[in-house]
Amino acid sequence: MAVCGVLLRCGRLSRPLSGRTAALGALLSASGRREASALSYVPETAPSDFGETTKMNLFQSINSAMDVALASDPTAVIFGEDVAFGGVFRCTVGLADKYGKDRVFNTPLCEQGIAGFGIGMAVMGATAIAEIQFADYIFPAFDQIVNEAAKYRYRSGNLFDCGRLTMRAPCGAVGHGALYHSQSPEAFFAHVPGIKVVIPRGPIQAKGLLLACIKDDNPCIFLEPKILYRAAVEHVPVGDYTLPLTSAEVVVEGKDVTMVAWGTQVQVLREVCNMAQEKLGVSCELIDLRTIMPWDSETVIKSVNKTGRLLVAHEAPLTGGFAAEIASTVQSECFLHLEAPVERVCGYDTPFPHIFEPFYMPDKWRCFEAIKKIINY
Amino acid sequence: MAAVRSVFRVRGLLQHCLYRNSASFAVRNVHAGSNKIPRQGRQMSSQTLDLEEDKPQFPGSRSEFTKKLEFITPDVYNGIPVYRVLDRQGKIIEADQDPKLSKEAVYDMYHKMTLLNTMDRILYESQRQGRISFYMTNYGEEATHMGSAAALNPGDIVFGQYREAGVLMYRGFTLDQFMNQCYGNAEDAGRGRQMPVHYGSKDLNFVTISSPLGTQMPQASGAAYALKRSGKRLCVICYFGDGAASEGDAHAAFNFAATLECPIIFFCRNNGYAISTPTSEQYRGDGIAARGPSYGMATLRVDGNDAFAVYNAVKAARELAVNENRPVLIEAMTYRIGHHSTSDDSTAYRSVDEVNYWDKQDHPIGRLRHYMVNQGWWDMEKEKAWMKQARNEVMQAFQRAEKKKKPPPSELFYDTYKEMPPHLQQQREQMRTHVAQYPENYPLDNFEKDRD
């Protein structure tokens, strides 16, 4: 399989970011050499029964998903800040021209409004695809998501629901994003019964999972690892297809250690698999969780029962991160099968730093060291 | 007088700013002229820069230049006036504002206002006696409910706050349905999941109430947008209070509705209090109505205790909303005669005299009754007979609701998601196993049995 190696960690998005971060970009271009922490994106092959494919990066595959959704569902609309001209990450390029200004439109700069508006549209049965410009800015919408969207069906006794709502937001480290352009907020939303939280690891996954979220009759939050927007390129099916939610995928089979991650971190752990095999002769089984909530504990439990060892890694801070939930469930369900304590390699419990990002990240060396610890316990 | 002068000053200000030279506000097309600079790139706006006249060219606002440093102060005018039709004695003030409602229509309004009032008294008492856990009355705001509901189409979608039970009653929600929800029994359409007064009805197009304030407002804007796209000539009405209007969600709702051209009526029940907080501590401007024009919305302030004024206002607002796909803001001034809820004792923060004035001398039910008596449609005998009948109906529904069992305990797990995911299936089993082992600790006699 052709390896598409692209320097990611020390690179910056070559597309200018939104107004909020334009100044930031200017600063970075003037800075000196940065430590290289290169990451290779390993492209995957789509199942052949998904039909004809074409080369797409992550933002193009997401664009393609929304194109399919708007073509097949006349009630579907896309809205958020700056989506009309194509979006700050180009996810909505061409869609306003194709489907009209009443279906792909800008909203005022107000995340609580975007969320509330989306909920209201969904309550009327329209398919509402809301974009939050950065996951870091989703918090004004937290009340609408937690107290309203998640509880709509339950509190009304199924008279009303907002299942037709999908909210998308770019998440995760990008090399220079610092506190407010790098966050991974999945753990906050995992704690809210009633919504689904989904994170893809690449373009083929993203299109199928996003279409699944759009079609799912529960409100969904779809987090897109922004560093992969341009860097992750695959041959993605052009047609309409979905991938299952609440279904973790074994990306690499192995027998000695189970590793669980989502989004960009899956790519990091791919390298750790190779390092473990070459340097330690250890065979790792890598699982992409894909849906954070409700999560597929069965696949993870089955794997840990086989290997007896678990490593979970995520960019989000350690304490209260989703690895804690997985570790807790695994120690309860796999207690007698465990050969070592569950290891978590995560961001530190600080706000996401700027210049210190290389030290903060759960990079492949920290993960590799954790594998050694697990194996030698 | 100062008031007159200030009104003219405002008019002058308005004229100066907006209407002085209407030609200067025409949107110009792109011309091949050296002083006309077209907008760059993908600008959707058709406005061009026109440097021939000495006018502001900013994209954000293109009013006029001024040489005077003059702050617009909040007291520059007296406040948006309060539209009314009936005076306190129930007489039509201006004949051309008489909605000329039929006797049946007015009866319907009056019966429902008084039935609501009766139901409120009985359910408030039932909470005091420990029969239901919580209640909120609607005393003093009955005209805001009935006047507005009567002016709407039954297909119009209602998003409420929590003090709009009369709108539901007007549309046909039965006493049994109200009581079942308050008791959370097995016939509650809401499946016993929420506190009392959190009503909802799909059939009557009344979206289920939620406790957080103001959250319904941007949802209502979104629902209106979806309605517009559907091509149905319907609108959304969104009720909220003077306190909820301070929430960020209110600002979001107004701005979205205006920029996205949504067919929605925002109906503010300004009843003077948000629990204990009087309006003087809630805002410093001219109420909620003054905010409307600043968002670009047509706005009206109305006497909320005047059922006919409310009716006319909502009827006119509906025309604007549906015909022109635009939001309209109505601020209905009224008074919350009751406590905020059964958890509140308002004597702690307001005088009994103030409450008595509104209850005895300026009550919306009284005003409509005066009108009916003046028309020769009503008298004390009919009043006595009707109040007795209303009370009987309410008491019977009350007794029926009280006797019913609650839904099966497993209902607590359903509808979290559309389908029940594996982890909830497991948790439901855990709950059932536990309760089966310790049944004496759980009030199982009050609940229906689980199905399987």
PDB file of N, CA and C in Angstrom, chain A residues 279-350:
ATOM      1  N   LYS A 279      10.999  -3.276  17.442  1.00  0.00           N
ATOM      2  CA  LYS A 279      11.965  -3.120  18.534  1.00  0.00           C
ATOM      3  C   LYS A 279      11.724  -4.065  19.704  1.00  0.00           C
ATOM      4  N   LEU A 280      10.462  -4.504  19.874  1.00  0.00           N
ATOM      5  CA  LEU A 280      10.161  -5.328  21.041  1.00  0.00           C
ATOM      6  C   LEU A 280       9.612  -6.701  20.677  1.00  0.00           C
ATOM      7  N   GLY A 281       9.327  -6.869  19.368  1.00  0.00           N
ATOM      8  CA  GLY A 281       8.697  -8.126  18.960  1.00  0.00           C
ATOM      9  C   GLY A 281       7.302  -8.282  19.542  1.00  0.00           C
ATOM     10  N   VAL A 282       6.664  -7.153  19.823  1.00  0.00           N
ATOM     11  CA  VAL A 282       5.336  -7.176  20.440  1.00  0.00           C
ATOM     12  C   VAL A 282       4.291  -6.916  19.356  1.00  0.00           C
ATOM     13  N   SER A 283       3.223  -7.730  19.377  1.00  0.00           N
ATOM     14  CA  SER A 283       2.163  -7.615  18.377  1.00  0.00           C
ATOM     15  C   SER A 283       0.973  -6.857  18.992  1.00  0.00           C
ATOM     16  N   CYS A 284       0.714  -5.686  18.451  1.00  0.00           N
ATOM     17  CA  CYS A 284      -0.351  -4.836  19.005  1.00  0.00           C
ATOM     18  C   CYS A 284      -1.626  -4.920  18.185  1.00  0.00           C
ATOM     19  N   GLU A 285      -2.751  -4.912  18.878  1.00  0.00           N
ATOM     20  CA  GLU A 285      -4.052  -4.846  18.204  1.00  0.00           C
ATOM     21  C   GLU A 285      -4.576  -3.430  18.371  1.00  0.00           C
ATOM     22  N   LEU A 286      -4.777  -2.760  17.240  1.00  0.00           N
ATOM     23  CA  LEU A 286      -5.180  -1.352  17.282  1.00  0.00           C
ATOM     24  C   LEU A 286      -6.663  -1.226  16.954  1.00  0.00           C
ATOM     25  N   ILE A 287      -7.390  -0.586  17.862  1.00  0.00           N
ATOM     26  CA  ILE A 287      -8.839  -0.392  17.682  1.00  0.00           C
ATOM     27  C   ILE A 287      -9.145   1.093  17.560  1.00  0.00           C
ATOM     28  N   ASP A 288      -9.876   1.443  16.507  1.00  0.00           N
ATOM     29  CA  ASP A 288     -10.407   2.802  16.361  1.00  0.00           C
ATOM     30  C   ASP A 288     -11.819   2.785  16.947  1.00  0.00           C
ATOM     31  N   LEU A 289     -12.037   3.543  18.002  1.00  0.00           N
ATOM     32  CA  LEU A 289     -13.340   3.515  18.678  1.00  0.00           C
ATOM     33  C   LEU A 289     -14.456   4.075  17.793  1.00  0.00           C
ATOM     34  N   ARG A 290     -14.167   5.073  17.008  1.00  0.00           N
ATOM     35  CA  ARG A 290     -15.076   5.717  16.040  1.00  0.00           C
ATOM     36  C   ARG A 290     -16.250   6.432  16.686  1.00  0.00           C
ATOM     37  N   THR A 291     -17.081   5.708  17.406  1.00  0.00           N
ATOM     38  CA  THR A 291     -18.156   6.373  18.142  1.00  0.00           C
ATOM     39  C   THR A 291     -17.772   6.406  19.609  1.00  0.00           C
ATOM     40  N   ILE A 292     -17.678   7.636  20.163  1.00  0.00           N
ATOM     41  CA  ILE A 292     -17.308   7.781  21.566  1.00  0.00           C
ATOM     42  C   ILE A 292     -18.507   7.477  22.455  1.00  0.00           C
ATOM     43  N   MET A 293     -19.684   7.860  21.961  1.00  0.00           N
ATOM     44  CA  MET A 293     -20.872   7.635  22.772  1.00  0.00           C
ATOM     45  C   MET A 293     -22.031   7.391  21.847  1.00  0.00           C
ATOM     46  N   PRO A 294     -22.839   6.343  21.999  1.00  0.00           N
ATOM     47  CA  PRO A 294     -22.585   5.186  22.840  1.00  0.00           C
ATOM     48  C   PRO A 294     -21.437   4.334  22.270  1.00  0.00           C
ATOM     49  N   TRP A 295     -20.510   3.934  23.118  1.00  0.00           N
ATOM     50  CA  TRP A 295     -19.317   3.282  22.585  1.00  0.00           C
ATOM     51  C   TRP A 295     -19.464   1.775  22.542  1.00  0.00           C
ATOM     52  N   ASP A 296     -18.693   1.163  21.655  1.00  0.00           N
ATOM     53  CA  ASP A 296     -18.753  -0.276  21.409  1.00  0.00           C
ATOM     54  C   ASP A 296     -17.809  -0.970  22.400  1.00  0.00           C
ATOM     55  N   SER A 297     -18.305  -1.170  23.601  1.00  0.00           N
ATOM     56  CA  SER A 297     -17.450  -1.791  24.620  1.00  0.00           C
ATOM     57  C   SER A 297     -17.194  -3.264  24.298  1.00  0.00           C
ATOM     58  N   GLU A 298     -18.123  -3.876  23.590  1.00  0.00           N
ATOM     59  CA  GLU A 298     -17.993  -5.310  23.304  1.00  0.00           C
ATOM     60  C   GLU A 298     -16.715  -5.620  22.537  1.00  0.00           C
ATOM     61  N   THR A 299     -16.429  -4.817  21.504  1.00  0.00           N
ATOM     62  CA  THR A 299     -15.223  -5.057  20.710  1.00  0.00           C
ATOM     63  C   THR A 299     -13.966  -4.883  21.550  1.00  0.00           C
ATOM     64  N   VAL A 300     -13.959  -3.864  22.381  1.00  0.00           N
ATOM     65  CA  VAL A 300     -12.779  -3.599  23.203  1.00  0.00           C
ATOM     66  C   VAL A 300     -12.602  -4.700  24.246  1.00  0.00           C
ATOM     67  N   ILE A 301     -13.681  -5.080  24.893  1.00  0.00           N
ATOM     68  CA  ILE A 301     -13.618  -6.128  25.926  1.00  0.00           C
ATOM     69  C   ILE A 301     -13.129  -7.434  25.317  1.00  0.00           C
ATOM     70  N   LYS A 302     -13.653  -7.762  24.155  1.00  0.00           N
ATOM     71  CA  LYS A 302     -13.248  -9.010  23.477  1.00  0.00           C
ATOM     72  C   LYS A 302     -11.739  -8.992  23.205  1.00  0.00           C
ATOM     73  N   SER A 303     -11.246  -7.827  22.769  1.00  0.00           N
ATOM     74  CA  SER A 303      -9.824  -7.726  22.457  1.00  0.00           C
ATOM     75  C   SER A 303      -8.973  -7.832  23.719  1.00  0.00           C
ATOM     76  N   VAL A 304      -9.362  -7.160  24.765  1.00  0.00           N
ATOM     77  CA  VAL A 304      -8.565  -7.176  26.000  1.00  0.00           C
ATOM     78  C   VAL A 304      -8.605  -8.559  26.655  1.00  0.00           C
ATOM     79  N   ASN A 305      -9.720  -9.232  26.526  1.00  0.00           N
ATOM     80  CA  ASN A 305      -9.772 -10.606  27.036  1.00  0.00           C
ATOM     81  C   ASN A 305      -8.773 -11.480  26.308  1.00  0.00           C
ATOM     82  N   LYS A 306      -8.500 -11.146  25.057  1.00  0.00           N
ATOM     83  CA  LYS A 306      -7.533 -11.914  24.268  1.00  0.00           C
ATOM     84  C   LYS A 306      -6.104 -11.530  24.637  1.00  0.00           C
ATOM     85  N   THR A 307      -5.823 -10.228  24.724  1.00  0.00           N
ATOM     86  CA  THR A 307      -4.442  -9.784  24.912  1.00  0.00           C
ATOM     87  C   THR A 307      -4.052  -9.643  26.375  1.00  0.00           C
ATOM     88  N   GLY A 308      -5.003  -9.284  27.229  1.00  0.00           N
ATOM     89  CA  GLY A 308      -4.703  -9.065  28.645  1.00  0.00           C
ATOM     90  C   GLY A 308      -4.066  -7.718  28.950  1.00  0.00           C
ATOM     91  N   ARG A 309      -3.885  -6.870  27.921  1.00  0.00           N
ATOM     92  CA  ARG A 309      -3.208  -5.590  28.164  1.00  0.00           C
ATOM     93  C   ARG A 309      -3.884  -4.498  27.349  1.00  0.00           C
ATOM     94  N   LEU A 310      -4.018  -3.307  27.978  1.00  0.00           N
ATOM     95  CA  LEU A 310      -4.708  -2.219  27.275  1.00  0.00           C
ATOM     96  C   LEU A 310      -3.977  -0.900  27.425  1.00  0.00           C
ATOM     97  N   LEU A 311      -3.861  -0.196  26.287  1.00  0.00           N
ATOM     98  CA  LEU A 311      -3.366   1.174  26.268  1.00  0.00           C
ATOM     99  C   LEU A 311      -4.435   2.018  25.585  1.00  0.00           C
ATOM    100  N   VAL A 312      -4.820   3.126  26.211  1.00  0.00           N
ATOM    101  CA  VAL A 312      -5.731   4.067  25.571  1.00  0.00           C
ATOM    102  C   VAL A 312      -5.010   5.401  25.458  1.00  0.00           C
ATOM    103  N   ALA A 313      -5.108   6.047  24.306  1.00  0.00           N
ATOM    104  CA  ALA A 313      -4.416   7.321  24.119  1.00  0.00           C
ATOM    105  C   ALA A 313      -5.345   8.348  23.491  1.00  0.00           C
ATOM    106  N   HIS A 314      -5.297   9.583  24.013  1.00  0.00           N
ATOM    107  CA  HIS A 314      -6.042  10.679  23.381  1.00  0.00           C
ATOM    108  C   HIS A 314      -5.365  12.011  23.675  1.00  0.00           C
ATOM    109  N   GLU A 315      -5.612  12.992  22.811  1.00  0.00           N
ATOM    110  CA  GLU A 315      -5.010  14.327  22.974  1.00  0.00           C
ATOM    111  C   GLU A 315      -5.632  15.076  24.142  1.00  0.00           C
ATOM    112  N   ALA A 316      -6.897  14.811  24.416  1.00  0.00           N
ATOM    113  CA  ALA A 316      -7.594  15.541  25.472  1.00  0.00           C
ATOM    114  C   ALA A 316      -6.914  15.271  26.816  1.00  0.00           C
ATOM    115  N   PRO A 317      -7.071  16.175  27.763  1.00  0.00           N
ATOM    116  CA  PRO A 317      -6.383  15.999  29.052  1.00  0.00           C
ATOM    117  C   PRO A 317      -6.739  14.685  29.723  1.00  0.00           C
ATOM    118  N   LEU A 318      -5.811  14.178  30.503  1.00  0.00           N
ATOM    119  CA  LEU A 318      -5.911  12.882  31.163  1.00  0.00           C
ATOM    120  C   LEU A 318      -7.123  12.742  32.072  1.00  0.00           C
ATOM    121  N   THR A 319      -7.257  13.692  33.014  1.00  0.00           N
ATOM    122  CA  THR A 319      -8.271  13.530  34.053  1.00  0.00           C
ATOM    123  C   THR A 319      -9.675  13.749  33.502  1.00  0.00           C
ATOM    124  N   GLY A 320     -10.520  12.750  33.682  1.00  0.00           N
ATOM    125  CA  GLY A 320     -11.880  12.860  33.170  1.00  0.00           C
ATOM    126  C   GLY A 320     -11.986  12.684  31.675  1.00  0.00           C
ATOM    127  N   GLY A 321     -10.855  12.356  31.030  1.00  0.00           N
ATOM    128  CA  GLY A 321     -10.911  12.096  29.599  1.00  0.00           C
ATOM    129  C   GLY A 321     -11.599  10.772  29.326  1.00  0.00           C
ATOM    130  N   PHE A 322     -11.917  10.485  28.072  1.00  0.00           N
ATOM    131  CA  PHE A 322     -12.702   9.298  27.803  1.00  0.00           C
ATOM    132  C   PHE A 322     -11.936   8.012  28.060  1.00  0.00           C
ATOM    133  N   ALA A 323     -10.597   8.087  28.094  1.00  0.00           N
ATOM    134  CA  ALA A 323      -9.816   6.897  28.432  1.00  0.00           C
ATOM    135  C   ALA A 323     -10.191   6.387  29.817  1.00  0.00           C
ATOM    136  N   ALA A 324     -10.569   7.303  30.691  1.00  0.00           N
ATOM    137  CA  ALA A 324     -10.942   6.904  32.051  1.00  0.00           C
ATOM    138  C   ALA A 324     -12.172   6.007  32.039  1.00  0.00           C
ATOM    139  N   GLU A 325     -13.117   6.335  31.177  1.00  0.00           N
ATOM    140  CA  GLU A 325     -14.342   5.536  31.079  1.00  0.00           C
ATOM    141  C   GLU A 325     -14.023   4.141  30.560  1.00  0.00           C
ATOM    142  N   ILE A 326     -13.169   4.096  29.523  1.00  0.00           N
ATOM    143  CA  ILE A 326     -12.791   2.806  28.925  1.00  0.00           C
ATOM    144  C   ILE A 326     -12.031   1.967  29.942  1.00  0.00           C
ATOM    145  N   ALA A 327     -11.066   2.602  30.640  1.00  0.00           N
ATOM    146  CA  ALA A 327     -10.273   1.878  31.634  1.00  0.00           C
ATOM    147  C   ALA A 327     -11.161   1.312  32.731  1.00  0.00           C
ATOM    148  N   SER A 328     -12.113   2.109  33.168  1.00  0.00           N
ATOM    149  CA  SER A 328     -12.991   1.671  34.254  1.00  0.00           C
ATOM    150  C   SER A 328     -13.835   0.478  33.826  1.00  0.00           C
ATOM    151  N   THR A 329     -14.385   0.556  32.634  1.00  0.00           N
ATOM    152  CA  THR A 329     -15.208  -0.552  32.140  1.00  0.00           C
ATOM    153  C   THR A 329     -14.374  -1.811  31.957  1.00  0.00           C
ATOM    154  N   VAL A 330     -13.161  -1.636  31.389  1.00  0.00           N
ATOM    155  CA  VAL A 330     -12.310  -2.797  31.120  1.00  0.00           C
ATOM    156  C   VAL A 330     -11.877  -3.472  32.419  1.00  0.00           C
ATOM    157  N   GLN A 331     -11.517  -2.698  33.428  1.00  0.00           N
ATOM    158  CA  GLN A 331     -11.078  -3.332  34.680  1.00  0.00           C
ATOM    159  C   GLN A 331     -12.231  -4.079  35.310  1.00  0.00           C
ATOM    160  N   SER A 332     -13.456  -3.625  35.060  1.00  0.00           N
ATOM    161  CA  SER A 332     -14.621  -4.298  35.624  1.00  0.00           C
ATOM    162  C   SER A 332     -14.958  -5.569  34.856  1.00  0.00           C
ATOM    163  N   GLU A 333     -14.883  -5.489  33.521  1.00  0.00           N
ATOM    164  CA  GLU A 333     -15.314  -6.618  32.684  1.00  0.00           C
ATOM    165  C   GLU A 333     -14.212  -7.615  32.392  1.00  0.00           C
ATOM    166  N   CYS A 334     -12.945  -7.189  32.490  1.00  0.00           N
ATOM    167  CA  CYS A 334     -11.827  -8.046  32.083  1.00  0.00           C
ATOM    168  C   CYS A 334     -10.852  -8.298  33.225  1.00  0.00           C
ATOM    169  N   PHE A 335     -11.288  -8.081  34.437  1.00  0.00           N
ATOM    170  CA  PHE A 335     -10.384  -8.087  35.589  1.00  0.00           C
ATOM    171  C   PHE A 335      -9.453  -9.298  35.619  1.00  0.00           C
ATOM    172  N   LEU A 336     -10.046 -10.484  35.484  1.00  0.00           N
ATOM    173  CA  LEU A 336      -9.232 -11.692  35.634  1.00  0.00           C
ATOM    174  C   LEU A 336      -8.345 -11.957  34.419  1.00  0.00           C
ATOM    175  N   HIS A 337      -8.627 -11.266  33.311  1.00  0.00           N
ATOM    176  CA  HIS A 337      -7.805 -11.455  32.110  1.00  0.00           C
ATOM    177  C   HIS A 337      -6.634 -10.488  32.050  1.00  0.00           C
ATOM    178  N   LEU A 338      -6.643  -9.456  32.894  1.00  0.00           N
ATOM    179  CA  LEU A 338      -5.618  -8.419  32.782  1.00  0.00           C
ATOM    180  C   LEU A 338      -4.286  -8.887  33.341  1.00  0.00           C
ATOM    181  N   GLU A 339      -3.231  -8.652  32.553  1.00  0.00           N
ATOM    182  CA  GLU A 339      -1.866  -8.976  32.972  1.00  0.00           C
ATOM    183  C   GLU A 339      -1.133  -7.763  33.509  1.00  0.00           C
ATOM    184  N   ALA A 340      -1.710  -6.569  33.277  1.00  0.00           N
ATOM    185  CA  ALA A 340      -1.059  -5.327  33.706  1.00  0.00           C
ATOM    186  C   ALA A 340      -2.148  -4.269  33.856  1.00  0.00           C
ATOM    187  N   PRO A 341      -1.872  -3.235  34.653  1.00  0.00           N
ATOM    188  CA  PRO A 341      -2.864  -2.152  34.756  1.00  0.00           C
ATOM    189  C   PRO A 341      -3.067  -1.497  33.396  1.00  0.00           C
ATOM    190  N   VAL A 342      -4.246  -0.893  33.222  1.00  0.00           N
ATOM    191  CA  VAL A 342      -4.531  -0.181  31.984  1.00  0.00           C
ATOM    192  C   VAL A 342      -3.683   1.092  31.936  1.00  0.00           C
ATOM    193  N   GLU A 343      -3.043   1.339  30.788  1.00  0.00           N
ATOM    194  CA  GLU A 343      -2.221   2.537  30.629  1.00  0.00           C
ATOM    195  C   GLU A 343      -2.981   3.586  29.825  1.00  0.00           C
ATOM    196  N   ARG A 344      -2.889   4.833  30.298  1.00  0.00           N
ATOM    197  CA  ARG A 344      -3.485   5.918  29.527  1.00  0.00           C
ATOM    198  C   ARG A 344      -2.371   6.900  29.152  1.00  0.00           C
ATOM    199  N   VAL A 345      -2.267   7.246  27.874  1.00  0.00           N
ATOM    200  CA  VAL A 345      -1.302   8.262  27.442  1.00  0.00           C
ATOM    201  C   VAL A 345      -2.115   9.394  26.832  1.00  0.00           C
ATOM    202  N   CYS A 346      -2.121  10.521  27.527  1.00  0.00           N
ATOM    203  CA  CYS A 346      -3.036  11.596  27.139  1.00  0.00           C
ATOM    204  C   CYS A 346      -2.331  12.943  27.192  1.00  0.00           C
ATOM    205  N   GLY A 347      -3.038  13.978  26.788  1.00  0.00           N
ATOM    206  CA  GLY A 347      -2.546  15.320  27.033  1.00  0.00           C
ATOM    207  C   GLY A 347      -2.441  15.534  28.537  1.00  0.00           C
ATOM    208  N   TYR A 348      -1.570  16.435  28.956  1.00  0.00           N
ATOM    209  CA  TYR A 348      -1.447  16.713  30.380  1.00  0.00           C
ATOM    210  C   TYR A 348      -2.650  17.552  30.838  1.00  0.00           C
ATOM    211  N   ASP A 349      -2.799  17.615  32.152  1.00  0.00           N
ATOM    212  CA  ASP A 349      -3.961  18.339  32.704  1.00  0.00           C
ATOM    213  C   ASP A 349      -3.699  19.840  32.748  1.00  0.00           C
ATOM    214  N   THR A 350      -3.410  20.392  31.571  1.00  0.00           N
ATOM    215  CA  THR A 350      -3.219  21.837  31.470  1.00  0.00           C
ATOM    216  C   THR A 350      -4.028  22.301  30.272  1.00  0.00           C
TER     217      THR A 350
END
